[in-house]
Amino acid sequence: MRRARNLRGSVELPGDKSISHRYAMLAGIAEGASRLENYSTGADCASTLACMRALGVQWERKDKDNVIEVQGRGMALAAPASALDCGNSGSTMRMLSGIVAGQRFTSEMMGDESLSRRPMERVIKPLTAMGARIESEQGKPPLEITGGDLKAIDYTMPVASAQVKSCLLFAGLFADGETRIEEPLRTRDHGEVALRSFGAQVERKSRGPGSEVRIRGGQRLRGVETRIPGDLSSAAFFLCAAGLFPGSELAIPNLLMNPTRARLLDVLMAMGLRISVTQLEEVHGELVGSLQVEGGGLKGATIAGGDAAALIDEIPVLAAIAPYTEKGIEVRDAKELRVKESDRISAVATNLRLMGAEVEEFEDGLRIAGGQTLHGAELDSFGDHRIAMAFAVAALRAEGETVIRGADAAAISYPAFFPTLEGLLER
Ligand code: S3P
């Protein structure tokens, strides 16, 4: 990657990764056909589809507009002939475990080297309490889940995690009684929204900074036809890149604007990026809008508490541009970043330091001063898509050339990222 002078143009994003996973899973256990337009192009969402096929769900991809047509099987899936390969995708393993826990057979779920290091105790414990039998490698993958006869639970999640919340809501569909889940901080609500659009009733109430959700077992789902809004976490890379150049102009049509995801827009606006939203509409309960963005000098930000949970996937790129801001960025309460596809706190600190930045690292975050000048360097993606893309953005204002080893990891969520970024840059 080389330094750029400016960023200009329009970019439409492939469908949101979080929503694509959930729709593919729910379409599989719904009655009737579903048609999912603008399905995520990322390898992670392909892993979910492959697992659904292994569980007996038929689906077809139509290349035009990334449409996936799914023939729902209803609540009973078929026992898989071999292990379900979740690839790099924690979302696939955690959320699908809620569905296979409701099936009267045993499923093995495995993943790549990175996924095999990630904590699964957070789903094992509550699913076991609901009646599933689960074996693991000391709380890590592979998992062997024997499901069936689940009973509802009342569960307070120790960690704020939308994946765990969705896993338990999905398992709750198969359980006897009403499952109640409390989350300590509000996390993305795509599971709740998707379940409703497939016809289930889900109740939600605010509880302090978190919320409580309830679902009754035995509800049936029916297929949907919908268009998945553009992925806001992928758009984050272009939004932050636009922030690096005062003359930048960026248009983003059909972007996901769900309030539990859109905190990034507030933070970037508070930092000085000018963002206007036009054509706001609701599609199957998800807010979708078009953005017009104009660059300005970026001030700085502190991200902590509920903001850290709300911005968890966008923190790597915010941190990567922090040295170019006026006052720098401090991130706290983000310990979860250490157990993502890589240890993202350490990955960001290592790469920024290689570029010549001063970075303070904490167990739960980072402090990065503003007004720093960076130079190009040889960096590593640590096999993590968001680290690869974050540092492609950081490279745009560095002196000299930056090489990112393992940059192809971007394909996990956004295969067209590099050519799309190139197409927006002015050198
Ligand atoms: C996701 C939730 C977050 C996020 C991940 C996608 C989801 O993970 O980091 O990329 O779709 O629910 P946690 O729920 O583990 O925080």
Tab-separated table of C-alpha atoms and ligand atoms in Angstrom:
chain	number	residue	atom	x	y	z
A	1	MET	CA	0.000	0.000	0.000
A	2	ARG	CA	1.171	3.515	-0.832
A	3	ARG	CA	0.291	6.930	0.437
A	4	ALA	CA	-2.751	8.549	-1.169
A	5	ARG	CA	-3.728	12.177	-1.720
A	6	ASN	CA	-7.451	11.858	-1.448
A	7	LEU	CA	-10.452	9.565	-1.512
A	8	ARG	CA	-13.498	10.212	-3.680
A	9	GLY	CA	-16.356	8.230	-5.098
A	10	SER	CA	-19.264	6.011	-4.290
A	11	VAL	CA	-19.186	2.527	-2.829
A	12	GLU	CA	-21.990	0.062	-2.185
A	13	LEU	CA	-21.156	-2.631	0.352
A	14	PRO	CA	-21.919	-6.348	0.182
A	15	GLY	CA	-24.552	-7.486	2.671
A	16	ASP	CA	-23.857	-7.240	6.379
A	17	LYS	CA	-21.991	-10.233	7.789
A	18	SER	CA	-23.898	-10.425	11.088
A	19	ILE	CA	-27.278	-10.323	9.350
A	20	SER	CA	-26.247	-12.751	6.581
A	21	HIS	CA	-25.236	-15.439	9.100
A	22	ARG	CA	-28.509	-15.125	11.003
A	23	TYR	CA	-30.710	-15.114	7.906
A	24	ALA	CA	-28.961	-18.187	6.462
A	25	MET	CA	-29.457	-20.101	9.722
A	26	LEU	CA	-33.065	-19.060	10.268
A	27	ALA	CA	-33.977	-19.609	6.586
A	28	GLY	CA	-32.727	-23.197	7.018
A	29	ILE	CA	-35.081	-23.930	9.922
A	30	ALA	CA	-38.007	-21.950	8.527
A	31	GLU	CA	-40.914	-23.430	6.632
A	32	GLY	CA	-40.930	-22.568	2.942
A	33	ALA	CA	-38.455	-20.814	0.720
A	34	SER	CA	-36.375	-17.722	1.527
A	35	ARG	CA	-34.686	-15.390	-0.902
A	36	LEU	CA	-31.752	-13.419	0.500
A	37	GLU	CA	-30.488	-10.685	-1.811
A	38	ASN	CA	-27.094	-9.069	-1.308
A	39	TYR	CA	-25.864	-11.918	0.896
A	40	SER	CA	-22.391	-11.267	2.344
A	41	THR	CA	-19.601	-12.212	-0.063
A	42	GLY	CA	-17.238	-13.061	2.824
A	43	ALA	CA	-15.801	-16.523	3.421
A	44	ASP	CA	-17.327	-16.580	6.937
A	45	CYS	CA	-20.887	-16.408	5.635
A	46	ALA	CA	-20.015	-19.076	3.059
A	47	SER	CA	-18.964	-21.277	6.021
A	48	THR	CA	-22.426	-20.840	7.524
A	49	LEU	CA	-24.075	-21.831	4.237
A	50	ALA	CA	-21.822	-24.885	3.908
A	51	CYS	CA	-22.744	-25.988	7.448
A	52	MET	CA	-26.437	-25.547	6.674
A	53	ARG	CA	-26.032	-27.724	3.577
A	54	ALA	CA	-24.278	-30.380	5.686
A	55	LEU	CA	-27.339	-30.261	7.977
A	56	GLY	CA	-29.599	-31.115	5.043
A	57	VAL	CA	-30.689	-27.627	3.967
A	58	GLN	CA	-30.865	-27.067	0.227
A	59	TRP	CA	-29.870	-23.685	-1.129
A	60	GLU	CA	-28.687	-22.192	-4.363
A	61	ARG	CA	-26.565	-19.137	-5.151
A	62	LYS	CA	-27.581	-16.860	-8.013
A	63	ASP	CA	-24.544	-14.846	-9.026
A	64	LYS	CA	-26.466	-11.749	-9.990
A	65	ASP	CA	-26.814	-9.572	-6.898
A	66	ASN	CA	-25.435	-12.295	-4.599
A	67	VAL	CA	-28.818	-13.885	-4.118
A	68	ILE	CA	-29.135	-17.020	-2.007
A	69	GLU	CA	-32.333	-19.038	-2.329
A	70	VAL	CA	-32.897	-21.381	0.588
A	71	GLN	CA	-35.451	-24.187	0.881
A	72	GLY	CA	-36.294	-24.249	4.572
A	73	ARG	CA	-36.542	-27.672	6.233
A	74	GLY	CA	-38.561	-26.579	9.235
A	75	MET	CA	-37.180	-27.115	12.724
A	76	ALA	CA	-35.817	-30.647	12.133
A	77	LEU	CA	-32.440	-30.713	10.406
A	78	ALA	CA	-30.589	-33.827	9.185
A	79	ALA	CA	-27.651	-35.370	11.041
A	80	PRO	CA	-24.426	-34.281	9.304
A	81	ALA	CA	-22.257	-36.981	7.707
A	82	SER	CA	-19.031	-35.311	8.873
A	83	ALA	CA	-17.848	-32.497	11.130
A	84	LEU	CA	-19.380	-29.064	10.486
A	85	ASP	CA	-16.503	-26.898	9.306
A	86	CYS	CA	-16.935	-23.346	10.616
A	87	GLY	CA	-13.638	-22.184	9.063
A	88	ASN	CA	-12.557	-18.908	10.664
A	89	SER	CA	-16.045	-17.983	11.781
A	90	GLY	CA	-16.792	-17.633	15.486
A	91	SER	CA	-20.289	-16.403	14.570
A	92	THR	CA	-21.000	-19.663	12.726
A	93	MET	CA	-19.835	-21.886	15.542
A	94	ARG	CA	-21.467	-19.939	18.373
A	95	MET	CA	-24.819	-19.187	16.783
A	96	LEU	CA	-25.263	-22.500	14.981
A	97	SER	CA	-24.498	-24.351	18.203
A	98	GLY	CA	-27.825	-22.946	19.487
A	99	ILE	CA	-29.645	-24.590	16.579
A	100	VAL	CA	-27.863	-27.960	16.630
A	101	ALA	CA	-28.451	-28.090	20.397
A	102	GLY	CA	-32.136	-28.356	19.509
A	103	GLN	CA	-31.638	-31.343	17.178
A	104	ARG	CA	-31.948	-35.005	18.169
A	105	PHE	CA	-28.527	-36.005	16.892
A	106	THR	CA	-24.856	-35.342	17.523
A	107	SER	CA	-22.954	-32.707	15.563
A	108	GLU	CA	-19.273	-32.057	15.624
A	109	MET	CA	-18.203	-28.462	14.965
A	110	MET	CA	-14.641	-27.563	14.102
A	111	GLY	CA	-12.729	-24.588	12.792
A	112	ASP	CA	-9.366	-23.326	11.593
A	113	GLU	CA	-6.370	-22.653	13.804
A	114	SER	CA	-7.604	-19.219	14.917
A	115	LEU	CA	-11.130	-20.429	15.704
A	116	SER	CA	-9.703	-23.421	17.579
A	117	ARG	CA	-8.153	-20.965	20.060
A	118	ARG	CA	-11.359	-19.033	20.743
A	119	PRO	CA	-13.466	-19.368	23.900
A	120	MET	CA	-16.668	-21.416	23.556
A	121	GLU	CA	-17.403	-21.764	27.275
A	122	ARG	CA	-19.765	-18.812	26.874
A	123	VAL	CA	-22.143	-20.971	24.791
A	124	ILE	CA	-21.285	-24.360	26.323
A	125	LYS	CA	-22.374	-23.330	29.818
A	126	PRO	CA	-25.878	-22.009	29.055
A	127	LEU	CA	-26.605	-24.638	26.369
A	128	THR	CA	-25.631	-27.357	28.844
A	129	ALA	CA	-27.968	-25.768	31.385
A	130	MET	CA	-30.722	-26.046	28.759
A	131	GLY	CA	-30.057	-29.783	28.438
A	132	ALA	CA	-27.573	-30.174	25.563
A	133	ARG	CA	-24.583	-32.461	26.041
A	134	ILE	CA	-21.407	-30.784	24.862
A	135	GLU	CA	-17.827	-31.932	24.737
A	136	SER	CA	-14.971	-29.582	23.957
A	137	GLU	CA	-11.210	-29.199	24.297
A	138	GLN	CA	-11.281	-27.418	27.645
A	139	GLY	CA	-13.835	-24.884	26.489
A	140	LYS	CA	-12.350	-24.546	23.003
A	141	PRO	CA	-13.253	-26.150	19.642
A	142	PRO	CA	-13.837	-28.733	18.340
A	143	LEU	CA	-17.269	-29.097	19.932
A	144	GLU	CA	-19.404	-32.213	19.967
A	145	ILE	CA	-23.008	-31.309	20.625
A	146	THR	CA	-25.751	-33.827	21.313
A	147	GLY	CA	-29.045	-32.012	21.280
A	148	GLY	CA	-32.750	-32.450	21.785
A	149	ASP	CA	-35.265	-31.937	24.617
A	150	LEU	CA	-34.110	-28.501	25.645
A	151	LYS	CA	-35.665	-26.664	28.548
A	152	ALA	CA	-35.926	-22.890	28.779
A	153	ILE	CA	-33.506	-21.019	31.023
A	154	ASP	CA	-33.235	-17.677	32.700
A	155	TYR	CA	-29.686	-16.604	31.987
A	156	THR	CA	-27.614	-13.507	32.710
A	157	MET	CA	-24.673	-13.379	30.314
A	158	PRO	CA	-21.381	-12.602	32.068
A	159	VAL	CA	-19.893	-11.147	28.847
A	160	ALA	CA	-21.776	-8.814	26.527
A	161	SER	CA	-21.886	-10.854	23.314
A	162	ALA	CA	-24.435	-10.673	20.534
A	163	GLN	CA	-23.297	-14.057	19.273
A	164	VAL	CA	-24.119	-15.706	22.580
A	165	LYS	CA	-27.434	-13.843	22.823
A	166	SER	CA	-28.430	-15.052	19.340
A	167	CYS	CA	-27.247	-18.591	20.112
A	168	LEU	CA	-29.516	-18.736	23.148
A	169	LEU	CA	-32.477	-17.146	21.386
A	170	PHE	CA	-32.140	-19.750	18.625
A	171	ALA	CA	-31.882	-22.560	21.191
A	172	GLY	CA	-34.887	-21.007	22.959
A	173	LEU	CA	-37.002	-21.726	19.882
A	174	PHE	CA	-36.493	-25.463	20.537
A	175	ALA	CA	-36.926	-25.308	24.316
A	176	ASP	CA	-39.882	-26.126	26.478
A	177	GLY	CA	-41.032	-22.852	28.094
A	178	GLU	CA	-39.850	-19.275	27.868
A	179	THR	CA	-36.134	-18.477	27.708
A	180	ARG	CA	-35.044	-15.187	29.237
A	181	ILE	CA	-31.608	-13.713	28.534
A	182	GLU	CA	-30.125	-10.679	30.164
A	183	GLU	CA	-27.147	-8.883	28.635
A	184	PRO	CA	-25.015	-6.554	30.775
A	185	LEU	CA	-24.549	-4.046	27.928
A	186	ARG	CA	-26.679	-3.512	24.870
A	187	THR	CA	-25.249	-5.428	21.893
A	188	ARG	CA	-26.370	-5.683	18.286
A	189	ASP	CA	-29.946	-6.900	18.028
A	190	HIS	CA	-29.903	-8.587	14.615
A	191	GLY	CA	-30.896	-11.938	16.140
A	192	GLU	CA	-34.037	-10.409	17.674
A	193	VAL	CA	-34.867	-8.461	14.497
A	194	ALA	CA	-34.271	-11.466	12.215
A	195	LEU	CA	-36.356	-13.805	14.375
A	196	ARG	CA	-39.255	-11.343	14.199
A	197	SER	CA	-38.993	-11.044	10.446
A	198	PHE	CA	-39.189	-14.846	10.192
A	199	GLY	CA	-42.414	-14.614	12.200
A	200	ALA	CA	-41.294	-15.371	15.778
A	201	GLN	CA	-42.296	-13.311	18.772
A	202	VAL	CA	-39.389	-11.921	20.758
A	203	GLU	CA	-39.810	-9.510	23.674
A	204	ARG	CA	-37.150	-6.988	24.584
A	205	LYS	CA	-36.866	-4.535	27.478
A	206	SER	CA	-34.077	-2.142	28.442
A	207	ARG	CA	-32.369	-2.910	31.732
A	208	GLY	CA	-29.923	-0.181	32.712
A	209	PRO	CA	-27.146	-0.154	30.128
A	210	GLY	CA	-28.157	-3.635	28.970
A	211	SER	CA	-31.342	-5.404	28.070
A	212	GLU	CA	-33.534	-8.413	28.640
A	213	VAL	CA	-34.888	-10.553	25.806
A	214	ARG	CA	-37.451	-13.320	25.986
A	215	ILE	CA	-38.520	-15.993	23.542
A	216	ARG	CA	-41.086	-18.779	23.834
A	217	GLY	CA	-40.184	-22.261	22.625
A	218	GLY	CA	-42.179	-24.119	19.987
A	219	GLN	CA	-42.641	-21.165	17.635
A	220	ARG	CA	-42.401	-21.876	13.943
A	221	LEU	CA	-40.633	-19.714	11.413
A	222	ARG	CA	-41.683	-18.920	7.873
A	223	GLY	CA	-39.359	-18.040	4.985
A	224	VAL	CA	-38.685	-14.415	4.003
A	225	GLU	CA	-37.716	-12.485	0.900
A	226	THR	CA	-35.406	-9.653	1.724
A	227	ARG	CA	-32.410	-7.590	0.751
A	228	ILE	CA	-29.529	-7.507	3.221
A	229	PRO	CA	-28.280	-3.963	3.924
A	230	GLY	CA	-24.633	-3.046	3.215
A	231	ASP	CA	-22.140	-4.048	5.913
A	232	LEU	CA	-21.424	-1.125	8.233
A	233	SER	CA	-18.310	-2.740	9.721
A	234	SER	CA	-16.847	-3.061	6.204
A	235	ALA	CA	-17.874	0.526	5.409
A	236	ALA	CA	-15.873	1.560	8.508
A	237	PHE	CA	-12.623	1.175	6.563
A	238	PHE	CA	-13.731	3.621	3.867
A	239	LEU	CA	-15.248	6.017	6.404
A	240	CYS	CA	-11.997	6.112	8.380
A	241	ALA	CA	-9.982	6.448	5.154
A	242	ALA	CA	-12.198	9.404	4.185
A	243	GLY	CA	-11.384	10.910	7.578
A	244	LEU	CA	-7.692	10.981	6.671
A	245	PHE	CA	-8.153	13.516	3.859
A	246	PRO	CA	-9.835	16.912	4.355
A	247	GLY	CA	-10.962	17.009	0.689
A	248	SER	CA	-12.470	13.525	0.617
A	249	GLU	CA	-15.998	12.874	-0.618
A	250	LEU	CA	-17.682	9.533	-0.272
A	251	ALA	CA	-21.187	8.311	-1.029
A	252	ILE	CA	-22.435	5.032	0.452
A	253	PRO	CA	-25.904	3.894	-0.635
A	254	ASN	CA	-27.964	1.184	1.118
A	255	LEU	CA	-25.931	0.981	4.282
A	256	LEU	CA	-27.056	-0.736	7.473
A	257	MET	CA	-27.941	1.963	10.028
A	258	ASN	CA	-29.303	-0.203	12.861
A	259	PRO	CA	-28.863	1.959	16.013
A	260	THR	CA	-27.079	-0.902	17.823
A	261	ARG	CA	-24.421	-0.820	15.088
A	262	ALA	CA	-24.234	2.825	14.023
A	263	ARG	CA	-22.236	4.200	16.969
A	264	LEU	CA	-19.261	4.535	14.613
A	265	LEU	CA	-21.082	7.267	12.710
A	266	ASP	CA	-21.641	9.281	15.917
A	267	VAL	CA	-17.998	8.883	16.919
A	268	LEU	CA	-16.659	9.899	13.513
A	269	MET	CA	-19.017	12.879	13.401
A	270	ALA	CA	-17.946	13.974	16.867
A	271	MET	CA	-14.360	13.688	15.609
A	272	GLY	CA	-15.052	16.034	12.682
A	273	LEU	CA	-16.182	13.928	9.721
A	274	ARG	CA	-19.260	15.443	8.072
A	275	ILE	CA	-21.851	12.743	7.466
A	276	SER	CA	-25.369	13.275	6.189
A	277	VAL	CA	-27.937	10.529	5.913
A	278	THR	CA	-30.546	10.471	3.177
A	279	GLN	CA	-33.267	7.994	2.237
A	280	LEU	CA	-33.631	6.299	5.579
A	281	GLU	CA	-35.966	3.301	5.378
A	282	GLU	CA	-36.744	0.119	7.248
A	283	VAL	CA	-36.270	-3.262	5.602
A	284	HIS	CA	-37.513	-6.233	7.640
A	285	GLY	CA	-36.923	-4.303	10.841
A	286	GLU	CA	-33.393	-3.176	9.915
A	287	LEU	CA	-32.741	0.522	9.287
A	288	VAL	CA	-31.034	1.259	5.966
A	289	GLY	CA	-29.777	4.620	4.752
A	290	SER	CA	-27.565	6.337	2.229
A	291	LEU	CA	-24.599	8.366	3.421
A	292	GLN	CA	-22.823	11.420	2.037
A	293	VAL	CA	-19.467	11.928	3.701
A	294	GLU	CA	-17.019	14.835	3.569
A	295	GLY	CA	-13.630	14.705	5.208
A	296	GLY	CA	-12.324	17.281	7.680
A	297	GLY	CA	-9.493	17.194	10.215
A	298	LEU	CA	-10.196	14.462	12.771
A	299	LYS	CA	-10.032	15.455	16.449
A	300	GLY	CA	-9.805	12.499	18.809
A	301	ALA	CA	-11.974	10.170	20.879
A	302	THR	CA	-12.298	8.080	24.004
A	303	ILE	CA	-14.088	4.776	23.559
A	304	ALA	CA	-15.082	2.990	26.769
A	305	GLY	CA	-17.958	1.220	28.553
A	306	GLY	CA	-20.993	0.557	26.351
A	307	ASP	CA	-19.273	2.256	23.413
A	308	ALA	CA	-16.513	-0.363	23.449
A	309	ALA	CA	-19.124	-3.133	23.099
A	310	ALA	CA	-21.025	-1.222	20.420
A	311	LEU	CA	-17.869	-0.494	18.409
A	312	ILE	CA	-16.073	-3.779	18.992
A	313	ASP	CA	-15.449	-4.573	15.302
A	314	GLU	CA	-14.586	-0.973	14.360
A	315	ILE	CA	-11.995	-0.358	17.078
A	316	PRO	CA	-9.067	-1.810	15.071
A	317	VAL	CA	-9.494	0.696	12.240
A	318	LEU	CA	-10.213	3.610	14.590
A	319	ALA	CA	-7.030	2.742	16.483
A	320	ALA	CA	-5.079	2.407	13.227
A	321	ILE	CA	-5.917	5.994	12.212
A	322	ALA	CA	-5.518	7.372	15.746
A	323	PRO	CA	-1.948	8.675	15.208
A	324	TYR	CA	-3.244	10.919	12.417
A	325	THR	CA	-5.939	12.501	14.581
A	326	GLU	CA	-5.360	15.748	16.437
A	327	LYS	CA	-5.762	14.476	20.009
A	328	GLY	CA	-5.397	10.725	19.677
A	329	ILE	CA	-7.695	7.891	20.679
A	330	GLU	CA	-8.009	5.993	23.919
A	331	VAL	CA	-9.811	2.657	24.046
A	332	ARG	CA	-10.782	0.999	27.356
A	333	ASP	CA	-13.154	-1.800	28.479
A	334	ALA	CA	-12.392	-3.682	25.269
A	335	LYS	CA	-10.761	-6.833	26.648
A	336	GLU	CA	-12.929	-8.902	24.300
A	337	LEU	CA	-10.669	-7.699	21.474
A	338	ARG	CA	-8.025	-10.072	22.783
A	339	VAL	CA	-10.152	-13.117	21.901
A	340	LYS	CA	-11.287	-12.173	18.405
A	341	GLU	CA	-9.826	-13.701	15.203
A	342	SER	CA	-6.489	-12.477	16.592
A	343	ASP	CA	-5.531	-10.643	19.781
A	344	ARG	CA	-6.535	-7.354	18.197
A	345	ILE	CA	-5.096	-5.149	20.947
A	346	SER	CA	-1.676	-6.693	20.533
A	347	ALA	CA	-1.950	-6.808	16.706
A	348	VAL	CA	-2.814	-3.099	16.485
A	349	ALA	CA	-0.059	-2.105	18.923
A	350	THR	CA	2.562	-4.231	17.121
A	351	ASN	CA	1.735	-2.893	13.673
A	352	LEU	CA	1.453	0.739	14.759
A	353	ARG	CA	4.843	0.497	16.497
A	354	LEU	CA	6.374	-1.000	13.345
A	355	MET	CA	5.128	2.117	11.546
A	356	GLY	CA	6.912	4.300	14.099
A	357	ALA	CA	3.970	5.213	16.328
A	358	GLU	CA	4.002	5.505	20.091
A	359	VAL	CA	1.325	3.292	21.596
A	360	GLU	CA	0.412	2.472	25.169
A	361	GLU	CA	-1.133	-0.969	25.556
A	362	PHE	CA	-3.465	-1.998	28.410
A	363	GLU	CA	-5.078	-5.315	29.186
A	364	ASP	CA	-8.395	-3.837	28.037
A	365	GLY	CA	-7.342	-1.285	25.432
A	366	LEU	CA	-4.879	1.169	23.966
A	367	ARG	CA	-3.858	4.804	24.208
A	368	ILE	CA	-2.512	6.299	21.006
A	369	ALA	CA	-1.425	9.925	20.905
A	370	GLY	CA	-2.492	12.126	17.999
A	371	GLY	CA	-0.298	14.232	15.731
A	372	GLN	CA	2.168	11.438	14.946
A	373	THR	CA	3.912	10.865	11.614
A	374	LEU	CA	4.108	7.246	10.504
A	375	HIS	CA	6.313	5.496	7.986
A	376	GLY	CA	5.585	2.489	5.792
A	377	ALA	CA	6.674	-0.891	7.184
A	378	GLU	CA	6.336	-4.606	6.744
A	379	LEU	CA	3.292	-5.585	8.792
A	380	ASP	CA	1.351	-8.738	9.521
A	381	SER	CA	-2.393	-9.285	9.337
A	382	PHE	CA	-2.040	-11.974	12.023
A	383	GLY	CA	-4.461	-13.901	9.796
A	384	ASP	CA	-7.189	-11.432	10.827
A	385	HIS	CA	-9.358	-9.756	8.191
A	386	ARG	CA	-10.014	-6.600	10.195
A	387	ILE	CA	-6.331	-6.104	10.984
A	388	ALA	CA	-5.420	-6.465	7.270
A	389	MET	CA	-7.989	-3.844	6.257
A	390	ALA	CA	-7.285	-1.479	9.172
A	391	PHE	CA	-3.617	-1.252	8.233
A	392	ALA	CA	-4.344	-0.801	4.542
A	393	VAL	CA	-6.093	2.384	5.742
A	394	ALA	CA	-3.256	3.399	8.088
A	395	ALA	CA	-0.826	3.022	5.161
A	396	LEU	CA	-2.643	5.738	3.187
A	397	ARG	CA	-1.042	8.548	5.196
A	398	ALA	CA	2.321	6.921	5.978
A	399	GLU	CA	5.590	7.957	4.297
A	400	GLY	CA	6.770	5.225	1.935
A	401	GLU	CA	5.398	1.815	1.195
A	402	THR	CA	3.621	-0.598	3.524
A	403	VAL	CA	3.497	-4.333	2.980
A	404	ILE	CA	0.836	-6.346	4.812
A	405	ARG	CA	1.673	-10.031	5.015
A	406	GLY	CA	-1.422	-12.231	4.895
A	407	ALA	CA	-3.557	-9.381	3.531
A	408	ASP	CA	-5.728	-11.968	1.765
A	409	ALA	CA	-7.382	-12.517	5.163
A	410	ALA	CA	-9.629	-9.599	4.094
A	411	ALA	CA	-11.652	-12.207	2.136
A	412	ILE	CA	-13.071	-13.504	5.422
A	413	SER	CA	-15.516	-10.608	5.441
A	414	TYR	CA	-14.845	-8.583	2.282
A	415	PRO	CA	-13.071	-10.223	-0.691
A	416	ALA	CA	-13.328	-7.109	-2.917
A	417	PHE	CA	-11.870	-4.761	-0.292
A	418	PHE	CA	-8.475	-3.987	-1.853
A	419	PRO	CA	-9.644	-3.325	-5.441
A	420	THR	CA	-12.583	-1.294	-4.102
A	421	LEU	CA	-10.296	0.846	-1.941
A	422	GLU	CA	-7.872	1.369	-4.855
A	423	GLY	CA	-10.783	2.513	-7.026
A	424	LEU	CA	-11.621	5.303	-4.542
A	425	LEU	CA	-8.101	6.639	-4.009
A	426	GLU	CA	-6.406	9.585	-5.704
A	427	ARG	CA	-2.639	9.364	-5.641
B	1	S3P	C1	-21.045	-10.483	16.097
B	1	S3P	C2	-20.828	-10.089	17.378
B	1	S3P	C3	-19.502	-9.682	17.853
B	1	S3P	C4	-18.595	-9.311	16.694
B	1	S3P	C5	-18.618	-10.306	15.584
B	1	S3P	C6	-20.019	-10.475	15.056
B	1	S3P	C7	-22.410	-10.925	15.749
B	1	S3P	O1	-18.924	-10.749	18.560
B	1	S3P	O2	-17.287	-9.109	17.131
B	1	S3P	O3	-17.778	-9.895	14.531
B	1	S3P	O4	-22.721	-11.053	14.541
B	1	S3P	O5	-23.188	-11.154	16.671
B	1	S3P	P1	-19.287	-11.036	20.103
B	1	S3P	O6	-20.735	-11.274	20.152
B	1	S3P	O7	-18.528	-12.274	20.467
B	1	S3P	O8	-18.832	-9.820	20.826
